[in-house]
Structures are given as structure tokens and as C-alpha cells.
Amino acid sequence: MRATAEVVICGAGIAGVAAAYHLAVRGAIRDVMLVDERPPLSLTSDKSTECYRNWWPGPGDAMVAVMNRSIDLLEDLARESHNAFRLNRRGYLFATAEPTTLSRFRRAAGEAAALGAGPLRVHATASSDYAPAPADGFEDQPTGADLITDPDLIRRHFPYLATDTVGALHVRRCGWFSGQQLGMYLLERARERGVRLLEGRVERVETAGGRVRGVVVETPDGSGTISTPRFVIAVGPFLRHVAGLLGVELPVFSERHVKIAFSDGVGAIPRDAPMLIWADPVRLPWSEEERAELASSDAHRELLDELPAGVHGRPEGGPGSATVLLLWNYDLRPVEPTFPLEFDPIYPELVIRGMARMIPGLSAYLVRLPRCVVDGGYYAKTRENRFLAGPLPVEGAYVIGALSGYGLMASNGAADLLADYICARPLPRYAPAFRFDRYQDPGYAKLLEQWGETGQF
Ligand SMILES: Cc1cc2nc3c(=O)[nH]c(=O)nc-3n(C[C@H](O)[C@H](O)[C@H](O)COP(=O)(O)OP(=O)(O)OC[C@H]3O[C@@H](n4cnc5c(N)ncnc54)[C@H](O)[C@@H]3O)c2cc1C
């Protein structure tokens, strides 16, 4: 095989597919080759919970600004496709039973408002005008957040929450969509504009005079070279490896994240619920016998301790579906990405127990666990949890990745930014926050040392 392309994109996950779309459909670069050794969208991008939010911490407003841009693009795509990927705007509902957490909610909402996520509305009486979100659609909805502190109002709108819930923060420019359908929509539009998809593994990148010249690909029909002046790395958990082919060391690592899906036959989570997140740490109520068993297990002893806040879940699927998704990833030590992933057999029970703290109706499943589908993947991340989109030190080489736990929601914003570089368009104000060379800036290195919240839960 001997071929040419104006741009070769390595990786057809959501990042690579969105990059191809933004170059060929919204930009004017038609001669794009997408190379992937796997079927498109099949490694990490189909393991996601498929949620989105414009609710991100600082420092600075770059993260909120790029997410607002990405969600604007998602909404445009939803409008033009007659909502082919079922974008909703149900919001994220953070709930707490700790009165002290209310001030944290207020602080976070104040910060988010200052960064551009929208205003905070506080509902402290039962007659307050809190407006719940519709189950479907995304138009004409508020931004910002509603903080509900009146117990009757909480009970009226969210009767399925634990009765000791003292506050609920409903963040509004958030929801979910079908990531697979979004990805296929982007890929089809890109292919209509001439983007080619090649099955193969990128083995080498050829350079001359400090510039990209070609990409060597191992395909099922043998090895071949694609001559190209531009190479985009969009390889999810393999960023370090593929950037290494260019002699570039990317400051990224991987965390393992797992989710479960099961049929909620008892209807513990209503079908029109928003994304539900318990904001308090949880100490699980084990029996004496279970405690003794866990105490004697090196792998599971820590389950007796208080486990971190952030267990979350949501209903999944349209009419007729009873599926719910739940996640609680508390072991976030960096790992080498290996496939297939292995799952701890105790995880489904653990996550149901954790979520039952927020939704007591889920306790019905602790008598006899439901049949769960367990899957997951790796968050490829930078230490401050901000992605990479832009040029690399080798001329003609670019990266779009380290999209962590937000790659579906951010991929349009990141790909639009990447296309700004490649199509030589003016760059948005937030561009420097996502460049690889930010790590060379001594001011940024200082900022990194004091970095607080990363916006992950
Ligand atoms: C459990 C879980 C829940 C999540 N929930 C959310 C959520 O609610 N919202 C959200 O926005 N995001 C979520 N995410 C994150 C999101 O799924 C990822 O950020 C996103 O899928 C990353 O996409 P990607 O294209 O960068 O990587 P990938 O989807 O991994 O794609 C990379 C592609 O590169 C290919 N590749 C690698 N090396 C080579 C090579 N040498 N040659 C050819 N091809 C190569 C691979 O085959 C693969 O297809 C979640 C992730 C997980 C694991």
C-alpha cells in the first residue's frame, strides 16, 4: 500500500472521529485518513456513561468555556440531525445528608457562576419556584444551578432520595445522550465529505528535517506507508506509546473506571430522573459476618473504611427500558492500560450498596443481587485533568486526547480547537490552557503545584 493524505488521524474513538468531522465537514480539509486497528468507537468511547456538564472548577474559566462551546456544538448537531443521538437536559443532581456540605454547594455554585456556567437560584421554602427538568429534549432550559434546601420541596420532587437528605443541587446545563449514535453521525458526515477509514495499526511515524513526512501502518493486507504532512494522535489510553514514536513524552497516565448496568425491576430509580450523585462519603453497613470476612482479605479490607463521595448513576434507555447505570470508582491509582479489563467480582454489590445510601429503594437488590453487565475502560489523564488539543514539538504533529472521564462531552470542543490550528483559523481565548507546551511555562508549573479541585467525581 502506498497512499497520501493531507491529514492522518490515528485513532477512531470519539476524539479521532470528531477531529475528522471538524476538519472535513466544518473545516475545508477533505483528504483525511482515519486509521484504527479496531472498529470505530469500540475501545473506550463505547464504555462511557455518556453524560455531559458545563460544571467545572477553575483555576480560570478555560474548562467552562470549552465545555460551553462543546455543548453548543452538541446542541447544533442535535438540531440538524433531529436529535439522532437523543440529547437530553435532565441535569445532574448532587445530594447530601450533611448540613456542612450545603456551604460547599454554595461555594462551588458561586465559583461556577463566576466562570460562566450560569447563575445560582436558592430554593429555601416549600413554595419556591424550582422548575424540574423535562425527561426529553434540551431546548429552553435554564443554565446554572438550583440549590434546594427545603426538605418538603426536596421530597416533593425527589421522593426516592434518602429521607435524611438536607440539600440537593440541581446543575442544569447537563444531561446525557447516545455516544455511539453521536459518533456514528459524525463519522457518516465525515465520510460523505471524503474522509477515509483504514483498518490498521500505526507502527511508525516518518520524519525528515523535524517534520512529519509519513505514517507506517500495519494493515490486515500487510504494511504500507501513507505520505502526509500532518499526523494527529487520538489514541485514548495509548497516548504515551504513540507520542513516543515521535520522541515526544506526554505527561499522561491512566485510571481504571468501571460501571454496572442492570434492570431496575423494582423501579428504585424513576425513569425520568436526572443524573444522581451522592456528595457525601459513605461507610457501608456490613453485617458482623461480612466485616470479619472483609477484615481478613488484603484486597477488600479498605471497604470497611469510609469510602469517598461520588457514587452516581442514572436511568438508561427509552420507553420500555428498565436499565440503570451505576458507578463508584474509588481506587484511582494510576495503572498501565491492559486489555481486556478484569473486574473485581465484588464491584456490582459494592456499587449497589453505595448507591443505596442515596436511593434506599436499591436496597431491595441486596437480598439477591440482580444480573449485572460490568464494563469499563481507562481515563487517560493529565495530572490537572485538563485535556491536550493542539500542536506537538515535531512540525505537522498534533494531539487530541487525555480526555479523561469527559471525552464524549468535550470531543466536539476539543476537535473544533484542533481544527482551528490545522485550518489556521483564529484561536479561541482558552486555547493555551489545552496546549502541550503549557508544561514548559514556569508560571503554569507553579500553578500545578497548588492545583485544587480537578472536577472529577
Ligand atoms: C466507565 C467510564 C465512564 C465514562 N463516562 C463518561 C461520561 O459520562 N461522559 C463523557 O463525556 N465521558 C465519559 N467517559 C470518558 C470517555 O469515554 C473517554 O474520554 C473517551 O471515550 C476517550 O475517547 P478517545 O477517542 O480519546 O479514546 P478511545 O475511545 O480509547 O479511542 C482510541 C482509539 O485509538 C486506537 N488506537 C490506539 N493506538 C493505535 C495505533 N497504534 N494504531 C491505530 N489505532 C490505535 C484504539 O484502537 C481506539 O479505537 C467515561 C469513560 C469510562 C471508562
Short mmCIF file of C-alpha atoms and ligand atoms in Angstrom, two decimals:
data_model
loop_
_atom_site.label_atom_id
_atom_site.label_comp_id
_atom_site.label_asym_id
_atom_site.label_seq_id
_atom_site.Cartn_x
_atom_site.Cartn_y
_atom_site.Cartn_z
CA MET A 1 0.00 0.00 0.00
CA ARG A 2 1.26 3.48 -0.84
CA ALA A 3 -1.16 6.33 -0.21
CA THR A 4 -1.22 10.03 0.52
CA ALA A 5 -3.38 12.18 2.78
CA GLU A 6 -3.44 15.80 3.87
CA VAL A 7 -4.02 14.62 7.45
CA VAL A 8 -3.68 11.17 9.02
CA ILE A 9 -5.58 10.73 12.29
CA CYS A 10 -4.50 7.77 14.40
CA GLY A 11 -7.47 6.51 16.45
CA ALA A 12 -11.19 6.37 15.59
CA GLY A 13 -12.54 6.76 19.09
CA ILE A 14 -14.76 9.78 19.71
CA ALA A 15 -11.73 12.11 19.67
CA GLY A 16 -10.45 10.94 16.27
CA VAL A 17 -13.92 10.77 14.74
CA ALA A 18 -14.78 14.27 15.99
CA ALA A 19 -11.43 15.53 14.66
CA ALA A 20 -12.19 14.06 11.21
CA TYR A 21 -15.65 15.67 11.29
CA HIS A 22 -14.37 19.11 12.30
CA LEU A 23 -11.61 19.05 9.67
CA ALA A 24 -13.69 17.74 6.76
CA VAL A 25 -17.21 18.99 7.45
CA ARG A 26 -16.81 22.25 9.37
CA GLY A 27 -13.30 22.90 8.06
CA ALA A 28 -12.19 22.60 4.47
CA ILE A 29 -9.75 19.67 4.66
CA ARG A 30 -11.28 16.80 2.71
CA ASP A 31 -8.30 14.50 2.32
CA VAL A 32 -8.32 12.96 5.79
CA MET A 33 -7.38 9.36 6.58
CA LEU A 34 -8.61 7.87 9.89
CA VAL A 35 -6.56 4.84 10.92
CA ASP A 36 -7.61 2.43 13.64
CA GLU A 37 -6.71 -1.16 14.37
CA ARG A 38 -10.14 -1.67 15.99
CA PRO A 39 -13.69 -0.91 14.81
CA PRO A 40 -14.52 2.80 15.31
CA LEU A 41 -15.65 3.88 18.80
CA SER A 42 -15.05 0.43 20.30
CA LEU A 43 -12.23 0.80 22.87
CA THR A 44 -13.13 3.46 25.46
CA SER A 45 -15.78 5.51 23.68
CA ASP A 46 -18.49 2.84 23.99
CA LYS A 47 -17.86 2.30 27.72
CA SER A 48 -18.89 5.78 28.80
CA THR A 49 -21.84 6.84 30.95
CA GLU A 50 -22.48 9.36 28.12
CA CYS A 51 -23.17 12.32 30.35
CA TYR A 52 -22.26 15.97 29.86
CA ARG A 53 -21.98 19.05 32.06
CA ASN A 54 -20.70 22.61 31.85
CA TRP A 55 -19.97 22.47 35.61
CA TRP A 56 -16.19 22.65 36.07
CA PRO A 57 -13.86 24.30 38.57
CA GLY A 58 -11.05 26.77 37.89
CA PRO A 59 -8.39 27.96 38.00
CA GLY A 60 -9.54 30.27 35.23
CA ASP A 61 -12.59 29.81 33.03
CA ALA A 62 -10.96 27.70 30.29
CA MET A 63 -12.70 24.46 31.23
CA VAL A 64 -16.17 26.01 31.49
CA ALA A 65 -15.61 27.97 28.27
CA VAL A 66 -14.51 24.95 26.22
CA MET A 67 -17.35 22.82 27.64
CA ASN A 68 -19.91 25.51 26.85
CA ARG A 69 -18.52 25.59 23.31
CA SER A 70 -18.63 21.79 23.11
CA ILE A 71 -22.24 21.69 24.36
CA ASP A 72 -23.19 24.46 21.88
CA LEU A 73 -21.80 22.21 19.14
CA LEU A 74 -23.65 19.16 20.54
CA GLU A 75 -26.89 21.14 20.54
CA ASP A 76 -26.30 22.29 16.93
CA LEU A 77 -25.65 18.69 15.90
CA ALA A 78 -28.77 17.54 17.76
CA ARG A 79 -30.88 20.18 15.97
CA GLU A 80 -29.57 19.40 12.49
CA SER A 81 -29.92 15.61 12.99
CA HIS A 82 -33.43 15.71 14.51
CA ASN A 83 -31.76 14.66 17.73
CA ALA A 84 -30.41 11.40 16.28
CA PHE A 85 -28.35 10.89 19.45
CA ARG A 86 -31.15 11.73 21.94
CA LEU A 87 -29.51 14.62 23.76
CA ASN A 88 -31.41 15.46 26.96
CA ARG A 89 -31.04 18.21 29.52
CA ARG A 90 -32.08 16.49 32.75
CA GLY A 91 -29.23 17.95 34.75
CA TYR A 92 -27.01 16.49 37.45
CA LEU A 93 -28.49 16.25 40.94
CA PHE A 94 -25.91 16.32 43.75
CA ALA A 95 -27.49 15.40 47.10
CA THR A 96 -26.20 15.46 50.66
CA ALA A 97 -27.25 14.49 54.16
CA GLU A 98 -24.54 16.70 55.72
CA PRO A 99 -25.64 20.25 56.61
CA THR A 100 -21.98 21.34 56.29
CA THR A 101 -21.95 20.28 52.63
CA LEU A 102 -24.53 22.97 51.83
CA SER A 103 -21.91 25.68 52.15
CA ARG A 104 -19.64 23.65 49.82
CA PHE A 105 -22.52 23.51 47.29
CA ARG A 106 -22.97 27.29 47.56
CA ARG A 107 -19.24 27.90 47.12
CA ALA A 108 -18.99 25.58 44.10
CA ALA A 109 -22.09 27.18 42.55
CA GLY A 110 -20.69 30.67 43.15
CA GLU A 111 -17.41 29.70 41.52
CA ALA A 112 -19.14 28.00 38.59
CA ALA A 113 -21.35 31.07 38.07
CA ALA A 114 -18.31 33.36 38.07
CA LEU A 115 -16.64 31.10 35.48
CA GLY A 116 -19.64 31.24 33.12
CA ALA A 117 -21.68 28.13 33.98
CA GLY A 118 -24.80 30.19 34.79
CA PRO A 119 -26.44 31.66 37.91
CA LEU A 120 -27.35 30.04 41.23
CA ARG A 121 -31.00 30.04 42.37
CA VAL A 122 -31.63 29.09 46.00
CA HIS A 123 -34.93 27.45 47.00
CA ALA A 124 -35.27 27.57 50.76
CA THR A 125 -39.07 27.36 51.13
CA ALA A 126 -41.68 24.82 50.05
CA SER A 127 -43.40 27.41 47.85
CA SER A 128 -40.25 28.33 45.93
CA ASP A 129 -40.46 28.31 42.13
CA TYR A 130 -37.99 25.49 41.43
CA ALA A 131 -38.68 24.12 37.91
CA PRO A 132 -37.76 20.45 37.38
CA ALA A 133 -36.19 19.35 34.08
CA PRO A 134 -38.16 17.61 31.35
CA ALA A 135 -37.19 13.97 30.64
CA ASP A 136 -36.54 14.60 26.94
CA GLY A 137 -35.28 17.42 24.76
CA PHE A 138 -32.84 20.16 25.57
CA GLU A 139 -34.31 23.46 24.37
CA ASP A 140 -35.35 26.44 26.53
CA GLN A 141 -33.83 25.12 29.74
CA PRO A 142 -32.11 27.19 32.44
CA THR A 143 -28.33 27.24 32.91
CA GLY A 144 -26.54 27.44 36.27
CA ALA A 145 -27.88 25.56 39.25
CA ASP A 146 -30.80 25.29 41.68
CA LEU A 147 -29.91 24.70 45.32
CA ILE A 148 -32.89 23.20 47.16
CA THR A 149 -32.64 23.27 50.94
CA ASP A 150 -36.30 22.99 51.91
CA PRO A 151 -36.97 19.36 52.94
CA ASP A 152 -40.58 19.38 51.66
CA LEU A 153 -39.51 20.70 48.27
CA ILE A 154 -36.80 18.03 48.04
CA ARG A 155 -39.31 15.31 48.98
CA ARG A 156 -41.93 16.60 46.53
CA HIS A 157 -39.61 16.50 43.53
CA PHE A 158 -37.26 13.67 44.54
CA PRO A 159 -39.27 11.31 46.80
CA TYR A 160 -36.83 8.48 46.06
CA LEU A 161 -33.86 10.17 47.82
CA ALA A 162 -32.80 9.13 51.36
CA THR A 163 -35.14 10.79 53.89
CA ASP A 164 -32.21 12.45 55.68
CA THR A 165 -31.23 14.40 52.54
CA VAL A 166 -30.81 18.04 53.57
CA GLY A 167 -29.78 19.60 50.27
CA ALA A 168 -29.98 18.96 46.55
CA LEU A 169 -28.01 20.91 43.99
CA HIS A 170 -29.53 20.57 40.53
CA VAL A 171 -26.98 21.64 37.93
CA ARG A 172 -28.81 22.48 34.71
CA ARG A 173 -26.62 22.59 31.59
CA CYS A 174 -26.05 18.87 31.91
CA GLY A 175 -27.63 15.61 30.80
CA TRP A 176 -26.77 12.70 28.56
CA PHE A 177 -27.01 11.33 25.03
CA SER A 178 -26.11 8.26 23.00
CA GLY A 179 -22.37 8.48 22.45
CA GLN A 180 -22.43 5.70 19.88
CA GLN A 181 -25.08 7.45 17.82
CA LEU A 182 -23.29 10.78 18.09
CA GLY A 183 -20.04 9.11 16.97
CA MET A 184 -21.70 7.35 14.04
CA TYR A 185 -23.41 10.58 12.98
CA LEU A 186 -20.07 12.44 12.98
CA LEU A 187 -18.34 9.59 11.14
CA GLU A 188 -21.02 9.34 8.45
CA ARG A 189 -20.97 13.10 7.81
CA ALA A 190 -17.16 12.99 7.65
CA ARG A 191 -17.18 10.07 5.21
CA GLU A 192 -19.67 11.92 2.98
CA ARG A 193 -17.01 14.64 2.77
CA GLY A 194 -14.35 12.19 1.66
CA VAL A 195 -12.79 11.04 4.95
CA ARG A 196 -11.36 7.54 4.51
CA LEU A 197 -11.24 4.91 7.26
CA LEU A 198 -8.34 2.46 7.21
CA GLU A 199 -8.12 -0.64 9.41
CA GLY A 200 -4.58 -0.88 10.68
CA ARG A 201 -2.12 -0.18 13.43
CA VAL A 202 0.22 2.82 13.25
CA GLU A 203 3.68 1.37 13.83
CA ARG A 204 5.97 4.24 12.90
CA VAL A 205 5.94 7.91 12.02
CA GLU A 206 8.48 9.04 9.44
CA THR A 207 10.02 12.47 9.88
CA ALA A 208 12.61 14.46 7.93
CA GLY A 209 14.06 17.82 8.89
CA GLY A 210 11.96 17.87 12.06
CA ARG A 211 8.70 17.49 10.07
CA VAL A 212 6.18 14.70 9.70
CA ARG A 213 6.52 13.01 6.28
CA GLY A 214 4.62 9.76 6.53
CA VAL A 215 2.95 7.14 8.68
CA VAL A 216 3.72 3.44 8.53
CA VAL A 217 0.61 1.31 9.08
CA GLU A 218 0.33 -2.43 9.59
CA THR A 219 -2.96 -3.49 7.93
CA PRO A 220 -4.55 -6.92 7.52
CA ASP A 221 -3.11 -6.85 3.96
CA GLY A 222 0.41 -6.00 5.05
CA SER A 223 2.48 -2.98 5.88
CA GLY A 224 2.26 0.31 4.00
CA THR A 225 3.16 3.98 4.20
CA ILE A 226 0.83 6.94 3.95
CA SER A 227 2.70 10.06 2.86
CA THR A 228 1.33 13.00 4.80
CA PRO A 229 2.50 16.33 6.21
CA ARG A 230 0.20 16.06 9.26
CA PHE A 231 -0.32 13.37 11.88
CA VAL A 232 -2.94 13.62 14.64
CA ILE A 233 -2.61 11.39 17.70
CA ALA A 234 -6.07 10.45 19.02
CA VAL A 235 -5.33 7.13 20.66
CA GLY A 236 -7.05 7.30 24.06
CA PRO A 237 -5.12 5.24 26.61
CA PHE A 238 -2.18 4.73 24.20
CA LEU A 239 -1.10 8.38 24.05
CA ARG A 240 2.28 7.82 25.65
CA HIS A 241 3.12 4.97 23.33
CA VAL A 242 2.15 6.67 20.05
CA ALA A 243 3.64 10.06 21.01
CA GLY A 244 6.78 8.06 21.85
CA LEU A 245 7.02 7.12 18.15
CA LEU A 246 7.82 10.82 17.60
CA GLY A 247 10.16 11.01 20.59
CA VAL A 248 7.62 13.13 22.49
CA GLU A 249 6.92 12.32 26.13
CA LEU A 250 3.35 13.21 27.09
CA PRO A 251 2.57 13.80 30.80
CA VAL A 252 -0.42 11.46 30.86
CA PHE A 253 -1.45 8.40 32.85
CA SER A 254 -4.40 6.00 33.04
CA GLU A 255 -7.03 5.27 35.70
CA ARG A 256 -9.37 2.30 35.57
CA HIS A 257 -13.09 3.16 35.67
CA VAL A 258 -15.85 0.57 35.80
CA LYS A 259 -19.63 0.76 35.60
CA ILE A 260 -22.51 -1.66 36.03
CA ALA A 261 -25.85 -1.89 34.23
CA PHE A 262 -28.85 -3.87 35.40
CA SER A 263 -32.60 -3.99 35.05
CA ASP A 264 -34.22 -1.98 37.84
CA GLY A 265 -37.35 -4.14 38.09
CA VAL A 266 -38.49 -2.55 41.37
CA GLY A 267 -38.27 0.95 39.89
CA ALA A 268 -35.95 2.33 42.58
CA ILE A 269 -34.70 5.00 40.15
CA PRO A 270 -37.56 6.71 38.28
CA ARG A 271 -37.26 6.66 34.51
CA ASP A 272 -37.32 10.46 34.31
CA ALA A 273 -34.63 11.01 36.98
CA PRO A 274 -31.62 13.26 36.34
CA MET A 275 -28.06 12.04 36.80
CA LEU A 276 -27.88 11.29 40.56
CA ILE A 277 -24.70 11.86 42.60
CA TRP A 278 -24.28 11.35 46.34
CA ALA A 279 -21.96 14.12 47.55
CA ASP A 280 -21.06 12.55 50.93
CA PRO A 281 -18.50 9.86 51.78
CA VAL A 282 -20.17 6.55 52.59
CA ARG A 283 -19.48 3.96 55.28
CA LEU A 284 -21.13 0.75 54.14
CA PRO A 285 -23.35 -1.13 56.62
CA TRP A 286 -21.78 -4.62 56.65
CA SER A 287 -23.07 -7.43 58.92
CA GLU A 288 -20.74 -8.82 61.63
CA GLU A 289 -20.03 -11.84 59.48
CA GLU A 290 -19.24 -9.72 56.41
CA ARG A 291 -17.00 -7.46 58.49
CA ALA A 292 -14.97 -10.42 59.67
CA GLU A 293 -14.62 -11.71 56.12
CA LEU A 294 -13.55 -8.34 54.73
CA ALA A 295 -11.11 -7.75 57.58
CA SER A 296 -9.28 -10.94 56.66
CA SER A 297 -8.99 -10.02 52.96
CA ASP A 298 -5.98 -7.94 51.83
CA ALA A 299 -7.83 -6.92 48.67
CA HIS A 300 -11.01 -5.76 50.38
CA ARG A 301 -10.12 -4.63 53.90
CA GLU A 302 -10.40 -0.98 52.87
CA LEU A 303 -14.12 -1.49 52.20
CA LEU A 304 -14.62 -1.36 55.97
CA ASP A 305 -13.37 2.23 55.98
CA GLU A 306 -15.26 5.30 54.91
CA LEU A 307 -15.35 5.33 51.09
CA PRO A 308 -15.12 8.53 49.06
CA ALA A 309 -18.08 10.64 47.96
CA GLY A 310 -19.26 10.41 44.38
CA VAL A 311 -21.26 7.20 43.90
CA HIS A 312 -23.56 8.02 40.97
CA GLY A 313 -25.97 6.65 38.43
CA ARG A 314 -28.84 7.25 36.08
CA PRO A 315 -31.64 5.55 34.17
CA GLU A 316 -30.65 4.41 30.67
CA GLY A 317 -32.74 3.82 27.56
CA GLY A 318 -36.02 4.96 26.10
CA PRO A 319 -39.59 3.80 26.66
CA GLY A 320 -39.77 0.18 27.80
CA SER A 321 -36.23 0.14 29.22
CA ALA A 322 -35.70 -0.55 32.93
CA THR A 323 -31.90 -0.34 32.77
CA VAL A 324 -29.93 1.74 35.24
CA LEU A 325 -26.20 2.53 35.22
CA LEU A 326 -24.21 2.88 38.44
CA LEU A 327 -20.56 3.83 39.08
CA TRP A 328 -18.35 4.23 42.11
CA ASN A 329 -14.66 4.27 41.30
CA TYR A 330 -12.72 4.85 44.47
CA ASP A 331 -9.44 3.08 43.59
CA LEU A 332 -7.83 5.68 41.37
CA ARG A 333 -4.21 4.62 41.44
CA PRO A 334 -2.53 5.09 38.04
CA VAL A 335 -2.26 1.79 36.12
CA GLU A 336 -0.80 0.54 32.84
CA PRO A 337 -3.72 0.11 30.42
CA THR A 338 -4.15 -3.57 29.58
CA PHE A 339 -6.96 -5.26 27.68
CA PRO A 340 -9.30 -6.95 28.24
CA LEU A 341 -10.02 -5.30 31.59
CA GLU A 342 -10.54 -7.50 34.61
CA PHE A 343 -13.27 -6.68 37.09
CA ASP A 344 -13.42 -7.31 40.82
CA PRO A 345 -16.37 -9.69 41.37
CA ILE A 346 -17.40 -7.69 44.46
CA TYR A 347 -17.85 -4.43 42.47
CA PRO A 348 -21.54 -4.80 41.48
CA GLU A 349 -22.58 -5.42 45.09
CA LEU A 350 -20.40 -2.63 46.33
CA VAL A 351 -21.74 0.00 43.95
CA ILE A 352 -25.37 -1.00 44.61
CA ARG A 353 -24.72 -0.80 48.38
CA GLY A 354 -23.10 2.60 47.97
CA MET A 355 -25.89 3.99 45.81
CA ALA A 356 -28.49 2.59 48.24
CA ARG A 357 -27.26 5.26 50.68
CA MET A 358 -28.70 7.85 48.29
CA ILE A 359 -31.62 5.79 46.89
CA PRO A 360 -32.83 3.45 49.65
CA GLY A 361 -35.11 1.63 47.16
CA LEU A 362 -31.96 -0.01 45.74
CA SER A 363 -31.58 -1.99 48.99
CA ALA A 364 -34.17 -4.39 47.56
CA TYR A 365 -31.36 -5.77 45.37
CA LEU A 366 -29.08 -6.58 48.29
CA VAL A 367 -31.19 -9.59 49.26
CA ARG A 368 -30.49 -11.10 45.87
CA LEU A 369 -28.18 -9.26 43.50
CA PRO A 370 -29.57 -8.57 40.02
CA ARG A 371 -27.73 -9.86 36.97
CA CYS A 372 -25.29 -7.04 36.15
CA VAL A 373 -23.38 -6.21 33.00
CA VAL A 374 -19.99 -4.89 34.08
CA ASP A 375 -17.75 -2.94 31.73
CA GLY A 376 -15.27 -0.11 31.79
CA GLY A 377 -12.12 1.39 30.43
CA TYR A 378 -9.34 3.82 31.19
CA TYR A 379 -9.44 7.53 31.78
CA ALA A 380 -6.32 8.86 30.02
CA LYS A 381 -5.47 11.99 32.04
CA THR A 382 -3.07 14.77 32.75
CA ARG A 383 -2.45 15.44 36.44
CA GLU A 384 -4.66 18.55 36.48
CA ASN A 385 -7.36 16.71 34.46
CA ARG A 386 -7.23 19.10 31.50
CA PHE A 387 -7.06 17.59 28.04
CA LEU A 388 -4.49 18.12 25.28
CA ALA A 389 -5.51 19.59 21.92
CA GLY A 390 -3.01 21.28 19.65
CA PRO A 391 0.44 21.04 18.11
CA LEU A 392 3.35 18.90 19.33
CA PRO A 393 7.03 19.86 19.09
CA VAL A 394 7.50 17.93 15.82
CA GLU A 395 6.17 20.08 12.97
CA GLY A 396 2.98 18.64 11.50
CA ALA A 397 2.23 16.51 14.59
CA TYR A 398 -0.82 17.19 16.76
CA VAL A 399 -2.57 15.60 19.72
CA ILE A 400 -6.20 15.37 20.82
CA GLY A 401 -6.50 13.30 23.96
CA ALA A 402 -6.21 12.95 27.72
CA LEU A 403 -9.96 13.43 27.67
CA SER A 404 -10.26 11.62 30.99
CA GLY A 405 -13.87 10.98 32.10
CA TYR A 406 -15.32 13.69 29.88
CA GLY A 407 -14.29 12.75 26.34
CA LEU A 408 -17.77 12.37 24.91
CA MET A 409 -18.92 15.75 26.17
CA ALA A 410 -15.65 17.51 25.30
CA SER A 411 -14.70 15.89 22.00
CA ASN A 412 -16.52 18.43 19.84
CA GLY A 413 -14.96 21.36 21.69
CA ALA A 414 -11.51 19.74 21.56
CA ALA A 415 -11.81 18.78 17.88
CA ASP A 416 -13.06 22.25 16.96
CA LEU A 417 -9.97 23.65 18.71
CA LEU A 418 -7.65 21.19 16.93
CA ALA A 419 -9.22 22.16 13.59
CA ASP A 420 -8.57 25.84 14.41
CA TYR A 421 -4.82 25.02 14.49
CA ILE A 422 -4.79 22.81 11.40
CA CYS A 423 -7.03 25.07 9.31
CA ALA A 424 -5.06 28.15 10.51
CA ARG A 425 -8.20 29.83 11.91
CA PRO A 426 -8.05 32.34 14.79
CA LEU A 427 -7.70 30.54 18.12
CA PRO A 428 -10.21 30.93 20.96
CA ARG A 429 -9.15 32.55 24.22
CA TYR A 430 -9.00 29.20 26.02
CA ALA A 431 -6.56 27.58 23.52
CA PRO A 432 -3.37 27.98 25.66
CA ALA A 433 -4.97 26.00 28.54
CA PHE A 434 -5.00 22.85 26.39
CA ARG A 435 -1.67 23.06 24.55
CA PHE A 436 1.06 20.55 25.31
CA ASP A 437 3.65 23.34 25.69
CA ARG A 438 1.80 24.78 28.70
CA TYR A 439 4.02 22.48 30.76
CA GLN A 440 7.08 24.45 29.64
CA ASP A 441 5.69 27.62 31.22
CA PRO A 442 7.22 28.18 34.73
CA GLY A 443 4.06 30.04 35.79
CA TYR A 444 1.96 27.02 34.87
CA ALA A 445 4.35 24.69 36.73
CA LYS A 446 3.77 26.82 39.86
CA LEU A 447 0.02 26.73 39.35
CA LEU A 448 0.15 22.94 39.02
CA GLU A 449 1.80 22.63 42.43
CA GLN A 450 -1.17 24.35 44.08
CA TRP A 451 -3.90 22.89 41.89
CA GLY A 452 -7.07 22.12 43.89
CA GLU A 453 -10.26 20.53 42.56
CA THR A 454 -9.92 18.75 39.20
CA GLY A 455 -13.66 18.39 38.57
CA GLN A 456 -13.65 14.60 38.57
CA PHE A 457 -16.08 12.51 40.58
C1 LIG B 1 -16.56 3.96 32.83
C2 LIG B 1 -16.42 5.24 32.03
C3 LIG B 1 -17.39 6.23 32.12
C4 LIG B 1 -17.27 7.40 31.37
N1 LIG B 1 -18.26 8.34 31.42
C5 LIG B 1 -18.19 9.44 30.64
C6 LIG B 1 -19.27 10.38 30.61
O1 LIG B 1 -20.27 10.22 31.30
N2 LIG B 1 -19.15 11.45 29.78
C7 LIG B 1 -18.06 11.65 28.99
O2 LIG B 1 -18.01 12.65 28.27
N3 LIG B 1 -17.02 10.78 29.00
C8 LIG B 1 -17.07 9.67 29.80
N4 LIG B 1 -16.03 8.78 29.82
C9 LIG B 1 -14.80 9.12 29.12
C10 LIG B 1 -14.84 8.86 27.62
O3 LIG B 1 -15.37 7.57 27.37
C11 LIG B 1 -13.43 8.99 27.07
O4 LIG B 1 -12.86 10.24 27.45
C12 LIG B 1 -13.40 8.91 25.55
O5 LIG B 1 -14.07 7.75 25.12
C13 LIG B 1 -11.96 8.90 25.04
O6 LIG B 1 -12.03 8.84 23.65
P1 LIG B 1 -10.73 8.71 22.78
O7 LIG B 1 -11.17 8.78 21.36
O8 LIG B 1 -9.70 9.65 23.27
O9 LIG B 1 -10.16 7.24 23.11
P2 LIG B 1 -10.66 5.78 22.66
O10 LIG B 1 -12.14 5.69 22.60
O11 LIG B 1 -9.93 4.81 23.54
O12 LIG B 1 -10.11 5.62 21.17
C14 LIG B 1 -8.74 5.48 20.90
C15 LIG B 1 -8.61 4.66 19.61
O13 LIG B 1 -7.24 4.67 19.22
C16 LIG B 1 -6.96 3.40 18.63
N5 LIG B 1 -5.51 3.19 18.63
C17 LIG B 1 -4.67 3.21 19.70
N6 LIG B 1 -3.40 3.00 19.29
C18 LIG B 1 -3.44 2.84 17.94
C19 LIG B 1 -2.45 2.59 16.94
N7 LIG B 1 -1.14 2.49 17.24
N8 LIG B 1 -2.85 2.45 15.67
C20 LIG B 1 -4.17 2.55 15.33
N9 LIG B 1 -5.14 2.80 16.24
C21 LIG B 1 -4.77 2.94 17.52
C22 LIG B 1 -7.72 2.42 19.51
O14 LIG B 1 -7.94 1.20 18.82
C23 LIG B 1 -9.00 3.20 19.79
O15 LIG B 1 -10.05 2.87 18.88
C24 LIG B 1 -16.13 7.59 30.54
C25 LIG B 1 -15.15 6.60 30.46
C26 LIG B 1 -15.28 5.43 31.19
C27 LIG B 1 -14.22 4.37 31.07
#
